Amino acid sequence: MKSSDLLYFDNAATTYPKPPSVLKSIRHALEEAGGNPGRSGHRLSATAATEIYTCREEVAAFFDMPRSEGVVFTQNATYALNTAIFAFAREGGHILLSDMEHNAVFRPVYHLAEEGKISYEVYPTGKNTAEEVARRIRENTCLVIANHASNVCGRILPVAEIGAVCRGRGVPFLVDASQSAGHLPLSMERMGIDALCAPSHKGLYGIQGAGLLLFRDALQPTPLVYGGSGAFSTDPRMPTLLPERLEAGTLPTPAILALRAGLAEVKKRGVSAIAEKIARLEVQLYEGLGNMRGVRLVLPEERGNGVLSFEVEGRSPAALSDALDEVGVALRSGLHCAPLAHRTLGTEASGTLRLSLGFTNTERDCKRFLERLHQILSKNA
Amino acid sequence: MDTVFRIGSTSQTTKARSALQAHSIPSKMVKTDGNASGGCTWGLRIDRRHYYEAADALTKAGIRYEVL
C-alpha cells in the first residue's frame, strides 16, 4: 500500500504528516544551528541559543503569556505535567483533578497521595463543571487541574470558568492542553491559567522530543532533574531563574525549531479556522458512524476538538483496529492511557476505537474511512 | 574598543540582546570566563561608544548586568 493511501486518524497520539516547513526546520537546525545551545561561545551554539529563545517568545505570545522566561522546554507533555504537579503540590495539600484526566496527570497525583503527601479528589465534568470545582475547593487545596480537551472523547472543559473560580479563591490552576493546543483558542491571561502543559508534536505540529511547560508567574519550582545549565556552574544548586532552573542538560534544538515551524503553520492557518475545519469533519464522521448498524458513539453530543470514540457491538476494539490497519486506516484502540476518563464514560472494560483529526485531514479521508469500515463490518456481519 | 556586559544565563542574555536591538545597538553574545563566584556566564560584547545607551536600555528592561 502506498503511503498516500494511508488514512491517518491518530492525530491525538501525534499529528501526521508534518508540514514540509517542519521537515525543513530540522535540517536547518542540524546544519545552521547545530551547536549546543547555551554551552559554547561559537556561532553555531549562539545561533541555536538565539533561535530557541525566539521560539520561547513566540510560544509565550501564542498562549498569551507575558513572560517568555516562563516558557520551559521539557522532553514531552508528561514530563511538563509532572514538573508542574510536583511544583504546586505541598505537604498536607489537596489536589482537585477532573474525571477526564490522562495518566500523565493521574499517576503523579496518585503517587503523591500514596506517599501520604497530599490528598486528591476527582471532580465530575459535563454539567456545571466550574461549580463542581468551586464546591470542592478547601482551605488546603493547593492545585486544581483540568484537561482542556479529552484525549478519549469530544469533551472540552470550561477552563475559563474554572480559571475564574481558581483566581477568585487564590488556588493555582494547571491546564493540560495536550489535545487542545493548536486546535482550540487558549489564553493563559484571560483564562486564569497559572501553568499550562502541551506537547510539541500534536496540534502544534512539531516533532516528538519536546514538550512545553508554561509558568505565568516567576516561581522557583523544584526541578525533577539536576545537572548542567550552561551557566553559574560553580554553584552546586540549580539556577534560581526560569527557564534554566528546569532545563538541566542539552536541549533538543531540532525538536524546538520544528515546534517553531509547526507553530508558524498553525498561526498561518489560524486556530479558529483549524477548529472550524475539524468540527466540520467531526460532524461528517459522527453522521457516517451513526448510520452504521452496531456502532455506538461515545458522547456524540459533545464535540469540538477532533477526538471521537466509538464501539462496535460484538467486536473487540483491538481486533477491529488491526483489521482497519490492514486496509490502510490508522487509528487507536484501547484505553488511551486515560483509564479515569474511560471509567467516567463506562468504557473501561475494553476501551474504545478512537478517531482523532488534524488539519491535514480532509472530507475525502473521512468518506474513504467510512467506506472501508463499512466494508469490514459488512464482510464479517 | 569593546565592553562586555556580563548578564548570566543564555535566556537572560538573549533577552538583553533583544533589548539592545530595540535601541539599534549591535551586540554579540559571548561566553565569559568562569570564576569562583559563579562559573561560566554569558554576556554581550558591544562597542564602547554605545556603553551608556546600552546600560540605560538594560536597566530599563529590568536586566541585571555587570560590566567586565
Tab-separated table of C-alpha atoms in Angstrom:
chain	number	residue	atom	x	y	z
A	1	MET	CA	0.000	0.000	0.000
A	2	LYS	CA	1.311	3.425	-0.918
A	3	SER	CA	1.686	5.892	1.936
A	4	SER	CA	-0.655	8.232	0.036
A	5	ASP	CA	-3.403	5.623	0.516
A	6	LEU	CA	-2.985	5.703	4.274
A	7	LEU	CA	-5.858	7.308	6.105
A	8	TYR	CA	-4.342	8.752	9.249
A	9	PHE	CA	-6.731	9.370	12.136
A	10	ASP	CA	-4.353	9.099	15.079
A	11	ASN	CA	-3.538	12.779	15.473
A	12	ALA	CA	-4.278	12.730	19.205
A	13	ALA	CA	-1.262	10.425	19.577
A	14	THR	CA	0.876	12.501	17.216
A	15	THR	CA	-0.024	14.538	14.175
A	16	TYR	CA	0.924	13.156	10.773
A	17	PRO	CA	2.043	14.138	8.219
A	18	LYS	CA	4.094	17.102	9.338
A	19	PRO	CA	4.113	20.191	7.122
A	20	PRO	CA	7.123	20.413	4.763
A	21	SER	CA	8.327	23.530	6.618
A	22	VAL	CA	8.694	21.416	9.768
A	23	LEU	CA	10.885	18.908	7.960
A	24	LYS	CA	12.911	21.783	6.540
A	25	SER	CA	13.369	23.286	10.005
A	26	ILE	CA	15.005	20.095	11.255
A	27	ARG	CA	17.570	20.248	8.500
A	28	HIS	CA	18.107	23.931	9.268
A	29	ALA	CA	18.615	23.099	12.954
A	30	LEU	CA	21.238	20.495	12.185
A	31	GLU	CA	23.054	22.500	9.537
A	32	GLU	CA	22.776	26.125	10.607
A	33	ALA	CA	22.185	25.848	14.348
A	34	GLY	CA	23.999	22.589	15.025
A	35	GLY	CA	25.922	23.752	18.119
A	36	ASN	CA	24.867	23.001	21.668
A	37	PRO	CA	22.612	25.887	22.761
A	38	GLY	CA	23.862	27.782	25.779
A	39	ARG	CA	27.055	25.820	26.152
A	40	SER	CA	29.773	27.152	23.857
A	41	GLY	CA	30.551	30.626	22.630
A	42	HIS	CA	30.943	29.919	18.919
A	43	ARG	CA	28.426	30.961	16.316
A	44	LEU	CA	26.708	27.605	15.881
A	45	SER	CA	25.999	27.447	19.588
A	46	ALA	CA	24.949	31.092	19.766
A	47	THR	CA	22.630	30.674	16.764
A	48	ALA	CA	20.960	27.688	18.405
A	49	ALA	CA	20.519	29.614	21.675
A	50	THR	CA	19.103	32.661	19.894
A	51	GLU	CA	16.647	30.649	17.804
A	52	ILE	CA	15.483	28.727	20.866
A	53	TYR	CA	14.897	31.978	22.693
A	54	THR	CA	12.907	33.292	19.731
A	55	CYS	CA	10.781	30.156	19.933
A	56	ARG	CA	10.162	30.901	23.640
A	57	GLU	CA	8.949	34.370	22.729
A	58	GLU	CA	6.661	33.041	20.004
A	59	VAL	CA	5.232	30.346	22.285
A	60	ALA	CA	4.595	32.935	25.034
A	61	ALA	CA	2.788	35.198	22.568
A	62	PHE	CA	0.758	32.296	21.154
A	63	PHE	CA	-0.572	31.343	24.585
A	64	ASP	CA	-0.991	34.962	25.659
A	65	MET	CA	1.612	34.838	28.393
A	66	PRO	CA	3.598	37.960	29.264
A	67	ARG	CA	6.917	36.340	30.243
A	68	SER	CA	8.910	34.347	27.712
A	69	GLU	CA	11.296	33.247	30.514
A	70	GLY	CA	8.375	31.233	31.878
A	71	VAL	CA	8.409	29.025	28.779
A	72	VAL	CA	10.261	25.849	29.758
A	73	PHE	CA	11.150	23.172	27.240
A	74	THR	CA	10.757	19.628	28.516
A	75	GLN	CA	11.022	16.196	26.936
A	76	ASN	CA	7.266	15.893	26.456
A	77	ALA	CA	3.944	16.947	27.961
A	78	THR	CA	4.053	14.193	30.578
A	79	TYR	CA	7.360	15.494	31.872
A	80	ALA	CA	5.941	19.018	31.897
A	81	LEU	CA	2.818	17.940	33.803
A	82	ASN	CA	4.848	16.008	36.363
A	83	THR	CA	7.099	19.017	36.943
A	84	ALA	CA	4.126	21.342	37.376
A	85	ILE	CA	2.254	18.988	39.705
A	86	PHE	CA	5.315	18.475	41.906
A	87	ALA	CA	5.927	22.234	41.869
A	88	PHE	CA	2.475	23.131	43.190
A	89	ALA	CA	1.922	20.146	45.499
A	90	ARG	CA	2.647	20.799	49.136
A	91	GLU	CA	2.741	18.605	52.213
A	92	GLY	CA	-0.781	18.116	53.511
A	93	GLY	CA	-2.237	19.783	50.450
A	94	HIS	CA	-5.331	18.824	48.476
A	95	ILE	CA	-5.416	18.491	44.684
A	96	LEU	CA	-8.517	18.577	42.514
A	97	LEU	CA	-8.434	16.865	39.142
A	98	SER	CA	-11.133	16.188	36.585
A	99	ASP	CA	-12.676	12.838	35.716
A	100	MET	CA	-11.210	13.190	32.209
A	101	GLU	CA	-7.529	13.179	33.146
A	102	HIS	CA	-4.810	11.261	31.360
A	103	ASN	CA	-2.361	9.135	33.332
A	104	ALA	CA	0.208	11.898	32.805
A	105	VAL	CA	-1.782	13.725	35.480
A	106	PHE	CA	-3.426	10.940	37.414
A	107	ARG	CA	-0.308	8.871	38.083
A	108	PRO	CA	1.868	11.633	39.589
A	109	VAL	CA	-1.087	12.799	41.721
A	110	TYR	CA	-1.794	9.240	42.820
A	111	HIS	CA	1.897	8.739	43.624
A	112	LEU	CA	1.941	11.824	45.841
A	113	ALA	CA	-1.202	10.631	47.601
A	114	GLU	CA	0.202	7.133	48.053
A	115	GLU	CA	3.250	8.652	49.730
A	116	GLY	CA	0.927	10.451	52.121
A	117	LYS	CA	1.985	13.912	50.958
A	118	ILE	CA	-1.334	15.064	49.548
A	119	SER	CA	-4.949	14.041	49.249
A	120	TYR	CA	-6.850	14.301	45.981
A	121	GLU	CA	-10.401	14.417	44.740
A	122	VAL	CA	-11.814	13.852	41.281
A	123	TYR	CA	-14.437	16.376	40.198
A	124	PRO	CA	-17.154	15.437	37.708
A	125	THR	CA	-17.321	17.115	34.310
A	126	GLY	CA	-20.095	17.552	31.798
A	127	LYS	CA	-22.521	19.765	33.697
A	128	ASN	CA	-21.758	22.777	35.877
A	129	THR	CA	-18.096	21.810	35.974
A	130	ALA	CA	-16.860	25.099	37.405
A	131	GLU	CA	-19.446	24.906	40.198
A	132	GLU	CA	-18.345	21.346	40.950
A	133	VAL	CA	-14.775	22.642	41.299
A	134	ALA	CA	-15.833	25.588	43.472
A	135	ARG	CA	-17.773	23.302	45.789
A	136	ARG	CA	-14.740	21.077	46.344
A	137	ILE	CA	-12.068	23.708	46.980
A	138	ARG	CA	-10.880	23.502	50.577
A	139	GLU	CA	-8.645	25.557	52.798
A	140	ASN	CA	-5.703	23.295	51.911
A	141	THR	CA	-6.377	22.934	48.175
A	142	CYS	CA	-3.014	23.624	46.563
A	143	LEU	CA	-3.850	22.897	42.930
A	144	VAL	CA	-6.753	22.458	40.512
A	145	ILE	CA	-6.030	20.536	37.309
A	146	ALA	CA	-8.151	20.461	34.171
A	147	ASN	CA	-7.740	18.509	30.968
A	148	HIS	CA	-8.780	21.170	28.460
A	149	ALA	CA	-9.886	18.649	25.837
A	150	SER	CA	-10.259	14.942	26.413
A	151	ASN	CA	-7.994	12.546	24.528
A	152	VAL	CA	-10.775	9.946	24.588
A	153	CYS	CA	-13.942	11.753	23.561
A	154	GLY	CA	-15.015	15.195	22.467
A	155	ARG	CA	-15.418	16.664	25.919
A	156	ILE	CA	-13.991	20.157	26.346
A	157	LEU	CA	-13.740	21.562	29.847
A	158	PRO	CA	-14.729	25.193	30.541
A	159	VAL	CA	-11.212	26.263	31.508
A	160	ALA	CA	-12.025	29.983	31.565
A	161	GLU	CA	-14.818	29.367	34.089
A	162	ILE	CA	-12.662	27.062	36.197
A	163	GLY	CA	-9.805	29.583	35.963
A	164	ALA	CA	-12.096	32.332	37.250
A	165	VAL	CA	-13.085	30.171	40.223
A	166	CYS	CA	-9.435	29.384	40.996
A	167	ARG	CA	-8.339	33.001	40.682
A	168	GLY	CA	-11.173	34.087	42.974
A	169	ARG	CA	-10.152	31.545	45.595
A	170	GLY	CA	-6.394	32.022	45.206
A	171	VAL	CA	-5.728	28.430	44.102
A	172	PRO	CA	-3.189	27.696	41.340
A	173	PHE	CA	-4.740	26.345	38.151
A	174	LEU	CA	-2.916	23.893	35.866
A	175	VAL	CA	-4.226	23.061	32.391
A	176	ASP	CA	-3.279	20.015	30.363
A	177	ALA	CA	-3.556	21.337	26.813
A	178	SER	CA	-2.193	18.194	25.153
A	179	GLN	CA	-5.255	17.835	22.933
A	180	SER	CA	-6.189	21.467	22.566
A	181	ALA	CA	-3.000	23.428	21.907
A	182	GLY	CA	-3.217	24.444	18.264
A	183	HIS	CA	-6.766	23.131	17.900
A	184	LEU	CA	-8.640	25.419	20.271
A	185	PRO	CA	-8.049	29.052	21.277
A	186	LEU	CA	-6.100	29.380	24.542
A	187	SER	CA	-5.147	32.443	26.556
A	188	MET	CA	-3.380	31.955	29.875
A	189	GLU	CA	-4.131	35.518	30.865
A	190	ARG	CA	-7.835	35.607	30.017
A	191	MET	CA	-8.499	32.050	31.185
A	192	GLY	CA	-6.778	32.484	34.544
A	193	ILE	CA	-4.271	29.705	33.885
A	194	ASP	CA	-1.189	29.614	36.132
A	195	ALA	CA	0.582	26.765	34.365
A	196	LEU	CA	-0.058	25.143	31.007
A	197	CYS	CA	1.472	21.972	29.572
A	198	ALA	CA	1.453	20.776	25.985
A	199	PRO	CA	3.395	18.514	23.656
A	200	SER	CA	5.096	19.965	20.613
A	201	HIS	CA	4.189	17.080	18.307
A	202	LYS	CA	0.394	17.107	18.372
A	203	GLY	CA	-1.704	20.150	17.489
A	204	LEU	CA	1.370	22.359	17.285
A	205	TYR	CA	2.791	20.150	14.515
A	206	GLY	CA	6.339	19.878	15.808
A	207	ILE	CA	8.094	16.565	16.227
A	208	GLN	CA	8.429	14.183	19.147
A	209	GLY	CA	11.141	15.125	21.641
A	210	ALA	CA	9.946	18.432	23.085
A	211	GLY	CA	7.185	19.465	25.437
A	212	LEU	CA	6.082	22.780	26.840
A	213	LEU	CA	5.682	23.888	30.428
A	214	LEU	CA	4.491	27.468	30.799
A	215	PHE	CA	4.529	29.233	34.167
A	216	ARG	CA	2.732	32.560	34.205
A	217	ASP	CA	4.464	33.819	37.338
A	218	ALA	CA	8.116	33.890	38.345
A	219	LEU	CA	8.205	30.774	40.503
A	220	GLN	CA	11.121	28.701	41.753
A	221	PRO	CA	9.749	25.205	41.240
A	222	THR	CA	11.730	22.202	42.413
A	223	PRO	CA	13.328	20.548	39.386
A	224	LEU	CA	12.805	16.869	38.641
A	225	VAL	CA	16.275	16.621	37.107
A	226	TYR	CA	19.505	18.315	38.133
A	227	GLY	CA	22.573	18.991	36.035
A	228	GLY	CA	24.383	21.379	33.760
A	229	SER	CA	22.632	24.565	32.733
A	230	GLY	CA	25.453	26.237	30.809
A	231	ALA	CA	25.962	28.979	33.389
A	232	PHE	CA	26.860	29.538	37.047
A	233	SER	CA	28.428	26.096	37.173
A	234	THR	CA	30.371	26.583	40.402
A	235	ASP	CA	27.083	26.809	42.274
A	236	PRO	CA	26.115	23.263	43.289
A	237	ARG	CA	22.443	24.242	43.162
A	238	MET	CA	20.325	24.711	40.071
A	239	PRO	CA	19.891	28.327	38.904
A	240	THR	CA	17.053	30.152	40.612
A	241	LEU	CA	15.618	31.644	37.429
A	242	LEU	CA	13.412	30.033	34.823
A	243	PRO	CA	13.775	28.523	32.322
A	244	GLU	CA	17.297	27.269	33.148
A	245	ARG	CA	16.179	26.046	36.569
A	246	LEU	CA	14.086	23.339	34.890
A	247	GLU	CA	16.224	22.701	31.822
A	248	ALA	CA	19.158	20.599	33.025
A	249	GLY	CA	21.137	19.056	30.193
A	250	THR	CA	21.201	19.689	26.473
A	251	LEU	CA	18.028	20.968	24.869
A	252	PRO	CA	16.688	19.232	21.733
A	253	THR	CA	17.324	22.034	19.228
A	254	PRO	CA	15.845	20.163	16.213
A	255	ALA	CA	12.614	19.436	18.097
A	256	ILE	CA	12.349	23.005	19.387
A	257	LEU	CA	12.939	24.559	15.973
A	258	ALA	CA	10.476	22.082	14.487
A	259	LEU	CA	7.965	23.304	17.069
A	260	ARG	CA	8.665	26.859	15.960
A	261	ALA	CA	7.952	25.904	12.342
A	262	GLY	CA	4.833	23.966	13.335
A	263	LEU	CA	3.570	26.898	15.352
A	264	ALA	CA	4.076	29.153	12.344
A	265	GLU	CA	1.912	26.777	10.276
A	266	VAL	CA	-0.813	26.845	12.905
A	267	LYS	CA	-0.720	30.645	13.051
A	268	LYS	CA	-0.790	30.863	9.264
A	269	ARG	CA	-3.960	28.769	9.118
A	270	GLY	CA	-5.432	30.293	12.283
A	271	VAL	CA	-6.583	28.327	15.319
A	272	SER	CA	-10.220	29.286	14.734
A	273	ALA	CA	-10.089	28.116	11.118
A	274	ILE	CA	-8.473	24.842	12.189
A	275	ALA	CA	-11.149	24.375	14.869
A	276	GLU	CA	-13.903	25.010	12.323
A	277	LYS	CA	-12.465	22.552	9.827
A	278	ILE	CA	-12.061	19.866	12.458
A	279	ALA	CA	-15.604	20.453	13.738
A	280	ARG	CA	-16.951	20.039	10.202
A	281	LEU	CA	-15.103	16.768	9.697
A	282	GLU	CA	-16.293	15.565	13.101
A	283	VAL	CA	-19.898	16.037	12.038
A	284	GLN	CA	-19.230	14.029	8.886
A	285	LEU	CA	-17.686	11.178	10.893
A	286	TYR	CA	-20.374	11.192	13.584
A	287	GLU	CA	-23.131	11.132	10.989
A	288	GLY	CA	-21.462	8.377	8.985
A	289	LEU	CA	-20.752	6.242	12.033
A	290	GLY	CA	-24.186	6.913	13.468
A	291	ASN	CA	-25.758	5.374	10.377
A	292	MET	CA	-23.846	2.096	10.713
A	293	ARG	CA	-25.543	-0.800	12.394
A	294	GLY	CA	-23.961	-1.886	15.694
A	295	VAL	CA	-21.895	1.266	16.115
A	296	ARG	CA	-22.233	3.087	19.427
A	297	LEU	CA	-20.810	6.591	19.598
A	298	VAL	CA	-19.336	7.834	22.855
A	299	LEU	CA	-20.684	11.262	23.854
A	300	PRO	CA	-21.732	12.230	20.304
A	301	GLU	CA	-23.444	15.328	21.661
A	302	GLU	CA	-20.107	16.754	22.849
A	303	ARG	CA	-17.859	17.811	20.015
A	304	GLY	CA	-15.115	20.169	19.204
A	305	ASN	CA	-11.517	19.039	19.478
A	306	GLY	CA	-11.481	16.413	16.758
A	307	VAL	CA	-11.365	13.387	19.046
A	308	LEU	CA	-14.191	10.851	18.895
A	309	SER	CA	-14.586	7.395	20.323
A	310	PHE	CA	-16.867	4.581	19.289
A	311	GLU	CA	-17.543	0.927	19.913
A	312	VAL	CA	-18.925	-1.747	17.601
A	313	GLU	CA	-21.262	-4.299	19.091
A	314	GLY	CA	-19.665	-7.719	19.365
A	315	ARG	CA	-16.277	-6.510	18.132
A	316	SER	CA	-13.079	-6.112	20.069
A	317	PRO	CA	-11.640	-2.617	19.551
A	318	ALA	CA	-8.132	-4.055	19.218
A	319	ALA	CA	-9.163	-6.612	16.571
A	320	LEU	CA	-11.110	-4.002	14.632
A	321	SER	CA	-8.182	-1.591	14.796
A	322	ASP	CA	-5.972	-4.340	13.403
A	323	ALA	CA	-8.445	-5.049	10.592
A	324	LEU	CA	-8.554	-1.345	9.751
A	325	ASP	CA	-4.762	-1.192	9.678
A	326	GLU	CA	-4.864	-3.964	7.065
A	327	VAL	CA	-6.900	-1.680	4.816
A	328	GLY	CA	-4.777	1.389	5.469
A	329	VAL	CA	-6.555	3.125	8.305
A	330	ALA	CA	-4.500	4.352	11.265
A	331	LEU	CA	-6.460	4.905	14.448
A	332	ARG	CA	-6.057	3.844	18.053
A	333	SER	CA	-7.869	1.330	20.197
A	334	GLY	CA	-7.782	0.696	23.935
A	335	LEU	CA	-7.778	2.926	26.982
A	336	HIS	CA	-5.598	5.694	25.512
A	337	CYS	CA	-3.660	5.943	28.808
A	338	ALA	CA	-6.742	7.527	30.335
A	339	PRO	CA	-8.499	4.890	32.477
A	340	LEU	CA	-10.060	7.630	34.599
A	341	ALA	CA	-11.849	9.017	31.539
A	342	HIS	CA	-12.923	5.550	30.392
A	343	ARG	CA	-14.279	4.813	33.884
A	344	THR	CA	-16.308	8.018	33.655
A	345	LEU	CA	-17.612	7.049	30.217
A	346	GLY	CA	-18.335	3.431	31.156
A	347	THR	CA	-15.902	2.079	28.566
A	348	GLU	CA	-13.205	0.859	30.934
A	349	ALA	CA	-13.618	-2.857	30.206
A	350	SER	CA	-12.160	-2.922	26.722
A	351	GLY	CA	-11.743	0.701	25.799
A	352	THR	CA	-12.878	2.206	22.525
A	353	LEU	CA	-11.793	2.867	18.983
A	354	ARG	CA	-10.632	6.453	18.727
A	355	LEU	CA	-10.524	8.648	15.678
A	356	SER	CA	-8.604	11.886	16.036
A	357	LEU	CA	-8.380	14.609	13.436
A	358	GLY	CA	-5.738	17.075	12.412
A	359	PHE	CA	-5.704	19.984	9.983
A	360	THR	CA	-4.337	17.772	7.213
A	361	ASN	CA	-7.412	15.515	7.228
A	362	THR	CA	-9.990	16.066	4.503
A	363	GLU	CA	-13.631	15.266	3.775
A	364	ARG	CA	-12.364	12.684	1.298
A	365	ASP	CA	-10.326	10.989	4.056
A	366	CYS	CA	-13.426	10.754	6.221
A	367	LYS	CA	-15.551	9.427	3.358
A	368	ARG	CA	-12.949	6.775	2.498
A	369	PHE	CA	-12.615	5.764	6.139
A	370	LEU	CA	-16.352	5.286	6.463
A	371	GLU	CA	-16.375	3.175	3.280
A	372	ARG	CA	-13.533	0.970	4.482
A	373	LEU	CA	-15.104	0.461	7.906
A	374	HIS	CA	-18.454	-0.321	6.309
A	375	GLN	CA	-16.796	-2.927	4.087
A	376	ILE	CA	-15.159	-4.622	7.064
A	377	LEU	CA	-18.345	-4.654	9.077
A	378	SER	CA	-20.422	-5.916	6.114
A	379	LYS	CA	-17.951	-8.678	5.281
A	380	ASN	CA	-17.938	-10.093	8.801
A	381	ALA	CA	-21.566	-9.412	9.635
B	1	MET	CA	37.327	49.210	21.946
B	2	ASP	CA	34.688	46.795	23.219
B	3	THR	CA	32.906	46.367	26.501
B	4	VAL	CA	31.325	43.188	27.789
B	5	PHE	CA	28.174	43.307	29.857
B	6	ARG	CA	28.022	40.077	31.828
B	7	ILE	CA	24.368	39.031	32.149
B	8	GLY	CA	24.157	35.398	33.289
B	9	SER	CA	22.147	32.667	31.581
B	10	THR	CA	21.698	32.389	27.830
B	11	SER	CA	17.994	33.158	28.140
B	12	GLN	CA	18.609	36.365	30.062
B	13	THR	CA	21.420	37.283	27.683
B	14	THR	CA	19.253	36.727	24.627
B	15	LYS	CA	16.550	38.810	26.241
B	16	ALA	CA	19.163	41.508	26.866
B	17	ARG	CA	20.254	41.315	23.267
B	18	SER	CA	16.674	41.888	22.130
B	19	ALA	CA	16.502	44.922	24.421
B	20	LEU	CA	19.642	46.359	22.801
B	21	GLN	CA	18.364	45.547	19.311
B	22	ALA	CA	15.252	47.549	20.093
B	23	HIS	CA	17.585	50.540	20.536
B	24	SER	CA	19.581	49.630	17.396
B	25	ILE	CA	22.642	48.782	19.475
B	26	PRO	CA	24.591	45.944	17.845
B	27	SER	CA	25.950	43.307	20.182
B	28	LYS	CA	27.474	39.854	20.114
B	29	MET	CA	26.579	37.141	22.553
B	30	VAL	CA	29.753	35.844	24.180
B	31	LYS	CA	30.608	33.327	26.814
B	32	THR	CA	32.574	34.800	29.681
B	33	ASP	CA	35.259	33.006	31.656
B	34	GLY	CA	34.255	31.010	34.672
B	35	ASN	CA	35.071	32.454	38.036
B	36	ALA	CA	34.901	31.402	41.644
B	37	SER	CA	31.714	33.326	42.309
B	38	GLY	CA	29.560	31.678	39.716
B	39	GLY	CA	31.233	29.712	36.954
B	40	CYS	CA	30.603	30.291	33.255
B	41	THR	CA	28.210	33.063	32.338
B	42	TRP	CA	27.049	34.789	29.191
B	43	GLY	CA	27.289	38.342	28.200
B	44	LEU	CA	27.051	40.838	25.368
B	45	ARG	CA	30.036	42.410	23.695
B	46	ILE	CA	29.301	45.906	22.449
B	47	ASP	CA	31.235	48.779	21.007
B	48	ARG	CA	32.264	51.049	23.855
B	49	ARG	CA	30.692	54.038	22.099
B	50	HIS	CA	27.300	52.526	22.966
B	51	TYR	CA	28.148	51.941	26.613
B	52	TYR	CA	25.841	54.446	28.294
B	53	GLU	CA	22.994	53.868	25.896
B	54	ALA	CA	23.277	50.093	26.356
B	55	ALA	CA	23.457	50.336	30.135
B	56	ASP	CA	20.375	52.504	30.128
B	57	ALA	CA	18.479	50.116	27.824
B	58	LEU	CA	19.318	47.116	30.004
B	59	THR	CA	18.337	48.897	33.188
B	60	LYS	CA	15.036	49.987	31.688
B	61	ALA	CA	14.394	46.390	30.585
B	62	GLY	CA	14.965	45.216	34.170
B	63	ILE	CA	18.032	43.182	33.236
B	64	ARG	CA	20.830	42.974	35.774
B	65	TYR	CA	24.389	43.092	34.472
B	66	GLU	CA	27.981	43.503	35.444
B	67	VAL	CA	30.499	45.306	33.272
B	68	LEU	CA	33.694	43.342	32.688
